[in-house]
Every structure is written in structure tokens, then in C-alpha cells.
mmCIF file of C-alpha atoms and ligand atoms in Angstrom:
data_model
loop_
_atom_site.group_PDB
_atom_site.id
_atom_site.type_symbol
_atom_site.label_atom_id
_atom_site.label_comp_id
_atom_site.label_asym_id
_atom_site.label_seq_id
_atom_site.Cartn_x
_atom_site.Cartn_y
_atom_site.Cartn_z
ATOM 1 C CA MET A 689 0.121 0.194 0.090
ATOM 2 C CA ASP A 690 1.263 3.136 -0.952
ATOM 3 C CA ILE A 691 1.081 5.840 2.190
ATOM 4 C CA LEU A 692 2.347 8.554 0.085
ATOM 5 C CA THR A 693 0.054 11.451 -2.012
ATOM 6 C CA LYS A 694 0.091 10.337 -5.698
ATOM 7 C CA ASP A 695 -1.383 12.965 -6.673
ATOM 8 C CA THR A 696 1.649 15.058 -8.211
ATOM 9 C CA ALA A 697 -0.290 16.112 -11.716
ATOM 10 C CA GLY A 698 1.770 19.339 -13.115
ATOM 11 C CA LEU A 699 4.464 19.011 -10.600
ATOM 12 C CA ALA A 700 7.510 17.572 -12.611
ATOM 13 C CA GLU A 701 7.172 20.186 -15.558
ATOM 14 C CA LYS A 702 6.886 22.613 -12.806
ATOM 15 C CA TYR A 703 10.122 20.885 -10.803
ATOM 16 C CA LYS A 704 12.008 20.681 -14.488
ATOM 17 C CA SER A 705 12.162 24.869 -14.607
ATOM 18 C CA GLU A 706 11.619 26.206 -11.285
ATOM 19 C CA GLY A 707 14.035 23.574 -9.377
ATOM 20 C CA VAL A 708 11.639 23.491 -6.375
ATOM 21 C CA VAL A 709 7.962 22.584 -5.839
ATOM 22 C CA VAL A 710 5.504 21.922 -2.825
ATOM 23 C CA VAL A 711 3.429 19.223 -2.059
ATOM 24 C CA ARG A 712 0.955 19.508 0.008
ATOM 25 C CA GLY A 713 0.343 16.768 3.035
ATOM 26 C CA ALA A 714 2.518 14.330 0.859
ATOM 27 C CA LEU A 715 3.002 12.568 4.361
ATOM 28 C CA THR A 716 -0.114 9.920 6.275
ATOM 29 C CA PRO A 717 -1.030 10.753 9.722
ATOM 30 C CA TYR A 718 0.945 7.620 10.244
ATOM 31 C CA TRP A 719 4.376 8.303 8.793
ATOM 32 C CA LEU A 720 4.323 11.941 10.381
ATOM 33 C CA GLU A 721 3.912 10.479 14.076
ATOM 34 C CA GLN A 722 6.838 8.239 13.144
ATOM 35 C CA LEU A 723 9.236 10.153 12.130
ATOM 36 C CA ARG A 724 8.933 12.891 14.747
ATOM 37 C CA ALA A 725 9.042 10.611 17.105
ATOM 38 C CA ALA A 726 12.443 9.420 15.560
ATOM 39 C CA VAL A 727 13.766 12.412 15.572
ATOM 40 C CA GLU A 728 12.868 12.942 19.239
ATOM 41 C CA GLU A 729 14.856 10.070 20.161
ATOM 42 C CA GLU A 730 17.365 10.973 18.050
ATOM 43 C CA LEU A 731 18.015 14.529 19.398
ATOM 44 C CA LYS A 732 18.520 12.652 22.606
ATOM 45 C CA ARG A 733 22.306 12.419 21.180
ATOM 46 C CA GLY A 734 22.398 16.177 22.276
ATOM 47 C CA GLU A 735 23.994 17.140 19.128
ATOM 48 C CA ARG A 736 22.830 20.253 16.746
ATOM 49 C CA TYR A 737 21.316 21.071 13.918
ATOM 50 C CA PHE A 738 24.446 19.920 10.921
ATOM 51 C CA ALA A 739 25.305 16.578 12.912
ATOM 52 C CA TYR A 740 22.489 14.498 12.666
ATOM 53 C CA ARG A 741 22.790 12.726 8.950
ATOM 54 C CA ASN A 742 22.465 9.609 7.528
ATOM 55 C CA MET A 743 20.378 8.068 10.125
ATOM 56 C CA ARG A 744 18.800 5.950 7.213
ATOM 57 C CA SER A 745 22.113 3.549 7.663
ATOM 58 C CA GLN A 746 20.403 2.312 10.418
ATOM 59 C CA PRO A 747 17.548 0.256 10.987
ATOM 60 C CA GLY A 748 14.721 2.135 12.499
ATOM 61 C CA ILE A 749 12.271 4.637 11.552
ATOM 62 C CA PHE A 750 14.244 6.618 9.197
ATOM 63 C CA GLN A 751 15.169 3.844 7.127
ATOM 64 C CA ASP A 752 12.070 2.132 6.973
ATOM 65 C CA PHE A 753 10.898 5.639 5.766
ATOM 66 C CA CYS A 754 13.086 5.650 2.882
ATOM 67 C CA LEU A 755 12.909 2.418 2.056
ATOM 68 C CA HIS A 756 9.350 1.437 2.483
ATOM 69 C CA SER A 757 7.040 4.224 2.652
ATOM 70 C CA GLY A 758 6.424 4.959 -1.255
ATOM 71 C CA ILE A 759 9.198 8.264 -1.244
ATOM 72 C CA GLY A 760 11.071 6.862 -3.701
ATOM 73 C CA ARG A 761 8.151 6.194 -6.109
ATOM 74 C CA LEU A 762 6.902 10.203 -5.399
ATOM 75 C CA VAL A 763 10.526 11.335 -6.313
ATOM 76 C CA ALA A 764 11.041 9.524 -9.644
ATOM 77 C CA ASP A 765 7.666 11.055 -10.448
ATOM 78 C CA ILE A 766 8.523 14.619 -9.378
ATOM 79 C CA GLY A 767 11.786 14.571 -11.475
ATOM 80 C CA GLY A 768 10.588 12.437 -14.439
ATOM 81 C CA SER A 769 12.944 9.754 -13.336
ATOM 82 C CA SER A 770 12.533 6.029 -14.221
ATOM 83 C CA TRP A 771 14.276 5.226 -10.967
ATOM 84 C CA ALA A 772 15.804 6.976 -7.808
ATOM 85 C CA SER A 773 18.236 5.859 -5.551
ATOM 86 C CA LEU A 774 18.601 6.563 -1.729
ATOM 87 C CA ILE A 775 21.896 8.734 -0.543
ATOM 88 C CA PHE A 776 21.269 9.750 2.648
ATOM 89 C CA ASP A 777 18.845 11.667 5.098
ATOM 90 C CA GLN A 778 19.072 14.357 7.398
ATOM 91 C CA MET A 779 17.121 16.163 10.358
ATOM 92 C CA PHE A 780 17.147 19.687 10.531
ATOM 93 C CA VAL A 781 15.858 21.177 13.611
ATOM 94 C CA LYS A 782 15.722 25.131 14.695
ATOM 95 C CA GLU A 783 14.210 25.171 18.102
ATOM 96 C CA PRO A 784 13.004 28.521 19.193
ATOM 97 C CA GLY A 785 15.536 31.188 19.548
ATOM 98 C CA THR A 786 17.872 29.730 17.065
ATOM 99 C CA ARG A 787 18.105 32.775 15.360
ATOM 100 C CA THR A 788 20.635 31.949 12.939
ATOM 101 C CA GLN A 789 20.250 31.948 9.187
ATOM 102 C CA THR A 790 21.166 29.004 7.626
ATOM 103 C CA GLY A 791 23.505 30.723 4.552
ATOM 104 C CA TRP A 792 22.608 30.624 1.065
ATOM 105 C CA HIS A 793 23.980 27.393 -0.383
ATOM 106 C CA THR A 794 23.803 25.006 -3.378
ATOM 107 C CA ASP A 795 23.714 21.364 -2.292
ATOM 108 C CA GLN A 796 25.056 19.007 -4.847
ATOM 109 C CA PRO A 797 28.971 20.499 -4.989
ATOM 110 C CA TYR A 798 29.441 18.986 -1.453
ATOM 111 C CA TRP A 799 28.690 15.858 -3.486
ATOM 112 C CA PRO A 800 30.345 13.471 -5.295
ATOM 113 C CA VAL A 801 27.560 13.023 -7.754
ATOM 114 C CA ALA A 802 27.123 14.669 -11.333
ATOM 115 C CA GLY A 803 23.661 14.824 -12.534
ATOM 116 C CA PRO A 804 20.247 15.115 -11.449
ATOM 117 C CA ILE A 805 19.865 15.261 -7.177
ATOM 118 C CA LEU A 806 16.757 15.438 -5.905
ATOM 119 C CA THR A 807 15.832 16.523 -2.032
ATOM 120 C CA THR A 808 12.782 15.824 0.020
ATOM 121 C CA TRP A 809 12.940 18.297 2.890
ATOM 122 C CA ILE A 810 9.078 17.672 5.126
ATOM 123 C CA ALA A 811 8.027 19.683 7.661
ATOM 124 C CA LEU A 812 7.211 17.782 11.028
ATOM 125 C CA ASP A 813 6.045 21.381 12.606
ATOM 126 C CA PRO A 814 4.048 23.746 10.950
ATOM 127 C CA VAL A 815 6.443 26.214 9.391
ATOM 128 C CA ASP A 816 6.674 30.200 7.864
ATOM 129 C CA ALA A 817 8.820 33.460 8.204
ATOM 130 C CA ASP A 818 9.057 33.400 11.879
ATOM 131 C CA ASN A 819 10.501 30.115 12.635
ATOM 132 C CA GLY A 820 12.721 29.345 9.505
ATOM 133 C CA ALA A 821 11.243 28.558 6.520
ATOM 134 C CA LEU A 822 13.762 27.541 3.519
ATOM 135 C CA GLU A 823 13.946 30.433 0.779
ATOM 136 C CA PHE A 824 14.949 29.325 -2.666
ATOM 137 C CA ILE A 825 15.799 31.242 -6.223
ATOM 138 C CA PRO A 826 13.714 29.956 -8.451
ATOM 139 C CA GLY A 827 15.745 28.495 -11.590
ATOM 140 C CA SER A 828 18.861 29.033 -10.010
ATOM 141 C CA HIS A 829 19.280 25.203 -10.615
ATOM 142 C CA ALA A 830 19.507 25.942 -14.020
ATOM 143 C CA TRP A 831 22.643 28.605 -14.267
ATOM 144 C CA GLY A 832 25.253 26.065 -14.759
ATOM 145 C CA LYS A 833 27.165 27.171 -11.578
ATOM 146 C CA LYS A 834 28.982 25.380 -9.235
ATOM 147 C CA TYR A 835 29.161 27.445 -6.043
ATOM 148 C CA ARG A 836 32.656 26.444 -3.981
ATOM 149 C CA PRO A 837 31.766 24.538 -0.898
ATOM 150 C CA PHE A 838 32.106 26.310 2.120
ATOM 151 C CA THR A 839 32.123 24.798 6.015
ATOM 152 C CA THR A 840 29.667 26.454 8.827
ATOM 153 C CA ASP A 841 29.363 26.231 12.473
ATOM 154 C CA GLN A 842 27.144 23.903 13.342
ATOM 155 C CA LEU A 843 24.659 26.677 13.150
ATOM 156 C CA GLY A 844 25.140 26.985 9.258
ATOM 157 C CA SER A 845 26.866 30.217 9.404
ATOM 158 C CA PHE A 846 29.073 30.671 7.176
ATOM 159 C CA VAL A 847 32.821 30.040 8.559
ATOM 160 C CA ASP A 848 35.706 29.759 5.037
ATOM 161 C CA TYR A 849 35.858 28.431 1.757
ATOM 162 C CA VAL A 850 37.192 24.922 1.317
ATOM 163 C CA LYS A 851 38.580 23.736 -2.584
ATOM 164 C CA LYS A 852 39.796 27.524 -2.907
ATOM 165 C CA ASP A 853 42.023 26.758 -5.340
ATOM 166 C CA ASP A 854 40.218 24.040 -7.689
ATOM 167 C CA PRO A 855 39.023 25.804 -10.860
ATOM 168 C CA GLN A 856 35.369 24.000 -11.517
ATOM 169 C CA TYR A 857 33.656 25.822 -8.698
ATOM 170 C CA THR A 858 33.044 29.839 -8.605
ATOM 171 C CA ASP A 859 32.882 31.657 -5.453
ATOM 172 C CA MET A 860 29.120 32.229 -4.577
ATOM 173 C CA PRO A 861 28.029 36.058 -4.604
ATOM 174 C CA ASP A 862 26.454 37.723 -1.735
ATOM 175 C CA PHE A 863 22.711 36.859 -2.612
ATOM 176 C CA GLU A 864 21.867 38.133 1.151
ATOM 177 C CA ALA A 865 22.901 41.637 -0.148
ATOM 178 C CA GLU A 866 21.365 41.359 -3.517
ATOM 179 C CA ARG A 867 18.319 40.058 -2.661
ATOM 180 C CA ASP A 868 16.452 42.484 -4.508
ATOM 181 C CA GLN A 869 17.887 41.312 -7.240
ATOM 182 C CA HIS A 870 16.422 38.269 -7.106
ATOM 183 C CA ARG A 871 12.614 36.605 -7.262
ATOM 184 C CA ILE A 872 12.904 34.238 -3.645
ATOM 185 C CA VAL A 873 10.058 32.308 -2.630
ATOM 186 C CA HIS A 874 9.353 30.756 -0.024
ATOM 187 C CA TRP A 875 5.799 28.491 1.752
ATOM 188 C CA ASP A 876 4.422 28.209 4.538
ATOM 189 C CA LEU A 877 3.875 24.926 5.118
ATOM 190 C CA ALA A 878 1.884 22.368 7.595
ATOM 191 C CA PRO A 879 3.333 19.418 9.062
ATOM 192 C CA GLY A 880 2.956 16.264 6.562
ATOM 193 C CA ASP A 881 3.975 19.256 3.448
ATOM 194 C CA LEU A 882 7.095 18.339 1.342
ATOM 195 C CA LEU A 883 8.818 20.175 -0.547
ATOM 196 C CA ALA A 884 11.506 18.480 -3.443
ATOM 197 C CA PHE A 885 14.341 20.357 -4.533
ATOM 198 C CA ASP A 886 17.366 20.370 -7.395
ATOM 199 C CA GLY A 887 20.751 19.684 -5.972
ATOM 200 C CA PHE A 888 21.872 22.630 -7.780
ATOM 201 C CA ILE A 889 19.127 25.351 -6.559
ATOM 202 C CA VAL A 890 20.087 28.678 -3.947
ATOM 203 C CA HIS A 891 18.834 28.322 -1.191
ATOM 204 C CA SER A 892 18.800 29.317 2.578
ATOM 205 C CA ALA A 893 16.180 28.697 5.744
ATOM 206 C CA MET A 894 15.790 31.414 8.361
ATOM 207 C CA GLY A 895 16.487 31.640 11.628
ATOM 208 C CA ASN A 896 13.911 30.768 14.044
ATOM 209 C CA ARG A 897 12.522 34.015 15.904
ATOM 210 C CA THR A 898 10.032 32.836 17.765
ATOM 211 C CA SER A 899 10.329 32.419 21.769
ATOM 212 C CA THR A 900 7.745 28.535 21.733
ATOM 213 C CA ARG A 901 7.444 27.304 17.813
ATOM 214 C CA ARG A 902 9.826 24.283 16.848
ATOM 215 C CA ARG A 903 11.031 23.399 13.599
ATOM 216 C CA ARG A 904 11.490 20.215 12.650
ATOM 217 C CA GLY A 905 12.483 18.862 9.169
ATOM 218 C CA TYR A 906 13.330 15.437 7.791
ATOM 219 C CA ALA A 907 15.541 15.786 4.201
ATOM 220 C CA VAL A 908 16.068 13.140 2.360
ATOM 221 C CA ARG A 909 18.520 13.084 -0.649
ATOM 222 C CA PHE A 910 18.098 10.830 -3.818
ATOM 223 C CA ALA A 911 19.857 10.724 -7.149
ATOM 224 C CA LEU A 912 17.909 10.419 -10.053
ATOM 225 C CA ASP A 913 18.889 8.900 -14.036
ATOM 226 C CA GLN A 914 21.682 9.764 -15.427
ATOM 227 C CA ALA A 915 23.359 10.710 -11.824
ATOM 228 C CA ARG A 916 27.131 9.164 -12.035
ATOM 229 C CA TYR A 917 29.592 8.492 -9.620
ATOM 230 C CA TYR A 918 31.648 11.678 -9.751
ATOM 231 C CA PRO A 919 34.777 11.778 -6.976
ATOM 232 C CA ASN A 920 36.287 14.599 -8.468
ATOM 233 C CA GLN A 921 33.533 16.933 -6.658
ATOM 234 C CA GLY A 922 32.280 17.117 -3.350
ATOM 235 C CA VAL A 923 33.890 17.173 0.148
ATOM 236 C CA ALA A 924 31.748 14.501 1.506
ATOM 237 C CA GLU A 925 34.145 11.477 2.037
ATOM 238 C CA TRP A 926 31.897 9.508 3.429
ATOM 239 C CA LEU A 927 29.274 9.520 0.285
ATOM 240 C CA GLU A 928 32.161 8.295 -1.657
ATOM 241 C CA ASP A 929 31.865 4.359 -2.620
ATOM 242 C CA ASN A 930 34.655 2.178 -3.544
ATOM 243 C CA SER A 931 32.327 -0.087 -5.491
ATOM 244 C CA LEU A 932 31.877 2.265 -7.414
ATOM 245 C CA SER A 933 33.945 4.027 -10.902
ATOM 246 C CA LEU A 934 34.100 6.969 -11.768
ATOM 247 C CA GLY A 935 31.007 7.423 -14.266
ATOM 248 C CA ASP A 936 29.129 4.564 -12.858
ATOM 249 C CA PRO A 937 25.492 5.149 -11.881
ATOM 250 C CA TYR A 938 24.822 6.857 -7.972
ATOM 251 C CA VAL A 939 23.474 3.123 -7.185
ATOM 252 C CA SER A 940 25.042 0.654 -5.066
ATOM 253 C CA GLU A 941 24.916 -1.466 -2.026
ATOM 254 C CA LYS A 942 25.605 2.000 0.312
ATOM 255 C CA PHE A 943 23.261 3.755 -2.172
ATOM 256 C CA PRO A 944 19.870 1.159 -2.740
ATOM 257 C CA ARG A 945 17.728 1.636 -5.674
ATOM 258 C CA VAL A 946 14.661 2.347 -3.747
ATOM 259 C CA PHE A 947 12.427 2.547 -6.872
ATOM 260 C CA ASN A 948 12.619 0.933 -10.190
ATOM 261 C CA ARG A 949 9.861 1.654 -12.983
HETATM 262 O O1 AKG B 170 16.601 23.140 7.231
HETATM 263 C C1 AKG B 170 17.491 23.946 7.489
HETATM 264 O O2 AKG B 170 17.590 24.429 7.794
HETATM 265 C C2 AKG B 170 18.568 23.382 6.026
HETATM 266 C C3 AKG B 170 17.764 22.912 5.049
HETATM 267 C C4 AKG B 170 19.291 22.904 3.691
HETATM 268 O O3 AKG B 170 19.542 23.649 3.302
HETATM 269 C C5 AKG B 170 19.274 21.095 2.977
HETATM 270 O O4 AKG B 170 18.380 20.521 3.294
HETATM 271 O O5 AKG B 170 19.879 21.684 1.730
#
């Protein structure tokens, strides 16, 4: 039984041109409650923000969700792909008072993958501009830019560029300073709504300025048709895989196919 919405009409076209779409009510109450519980359990580790990643590699709710919820089909439908493989998952909790903005960035230059990557970001709480909505520059995924990766502190603030001499990357403009030159969008989300966005789209996340409203988000990254192993790119060695050669489809035991049409 599929447990995620199948109502994806029109989304693939929009995703292709904008690089980001919202799917309302994507999760059933069952999965919403399961993921919320799993996040609470994980938070007991006492880490901050960026530290919670790849939970799906251990048996448990996150893994069950990634492999068995039907999300792979949703991802392939939106991304116009015949298959989807699982890269990793990550949770982003901005507690009340976490004012730090997650700086403007693109994701894919950090990872050893060329070709299409789609992230699903699922709201586990109501999300809006006051408690940490994600912002996007629609269409920026198609600019053909590969922005230089940078390190951040555990709250997401810029620290320093890495790969400073690598000519495949360009430095990122100060999008915050030039906000008025871009079309910037965000969505207010209800729990269970899902954002799907491209690995190259320019995005950021606002701070949580509220004193009472948590903002829990659960992100899962997938590779699609034409995604290839490209270890010449990236800074995330933990996403490399010796069983793959340069140019192989990004599918392996470590990065399993979760949907195949
Ligand atoms: O949820 C957040 O705070 C940031 C999420 C993000 O940047 C991402 O998933 O790539």
C-alpha cells in the first residue's frame, strides 16, 4: 500500500523549470507521527543541527521510511525519472530562539555526484517566515554554476571556503546582500507538507525568531536517472564508494535503488 500522496499532476514540469515544488499533505498521519518520534529519539544524542545525518543507515524508522514508504516513487515522478536511489537523510531542527540564518548555498557541489539529485524536505511542524522557512531562488538550478563549498558552524553560519584553488568552482555571490535582484520564494508549510528541490538550486533557511515554536524538518536526498558517481567533486568523503567507478550510475549497496519503474 502506498502511504504517500500520489497526486503529482503538473509537478514534474514545474520542478524542471523552477527547481523546487511543494507537495501539500504528502505524508499520512502514520508517517508523520513515526518521523516525529524518531526525531525526538535522535535529539537525545544532544548534537546540534548539521550533525544529524545518515540516520537511515541504521535499522529503524528513518530507514523504513526511506525504503518502504513509497517516497521513491514520489521522487521519481516529480523528477521525471525511471528510478531513484537513496543517498542520505538529514534532520534539521531549529529550536525557538535559534536566530542564525542557514546561509545561501547549493548542495550538490559538496557531494560526489554529477547529474540530477532531488531532495525532499518534510515539515514536521508548522513552518513559516518566523520560525525558519526555507527560501529558494527558482530557476537557479539551471544557471550552470557550481558554487564553491564552504564550512559552517553547527548552526549554519558561513565560516570559510574549501577547495579554494579548484577551478571547477566559482565563489558564491552574496545573495543576502542582493536579495532585491532575485525572485526569492518561500512557502508556509503544514506538518506533512513536502518540498522537493534540485541539488543545484540556491537556497537558505531563515532563523527561528519565535520563542515557542519549534521547526523540525526531515530531508532525504535521492539520485535520479543520469546521476553518475563523480568523486572529483565534493567534500563529503563519506558519500564516496569504492565499489563504484567514475561515471557509474550512483547506485550501489550503500546507495540502494528505492524505486525502479
Ligand atoms: O532545514 C534547514 O535548516 C536547511 C536545509 C537545507 O539547506 C537542505 O536541506 O539542503
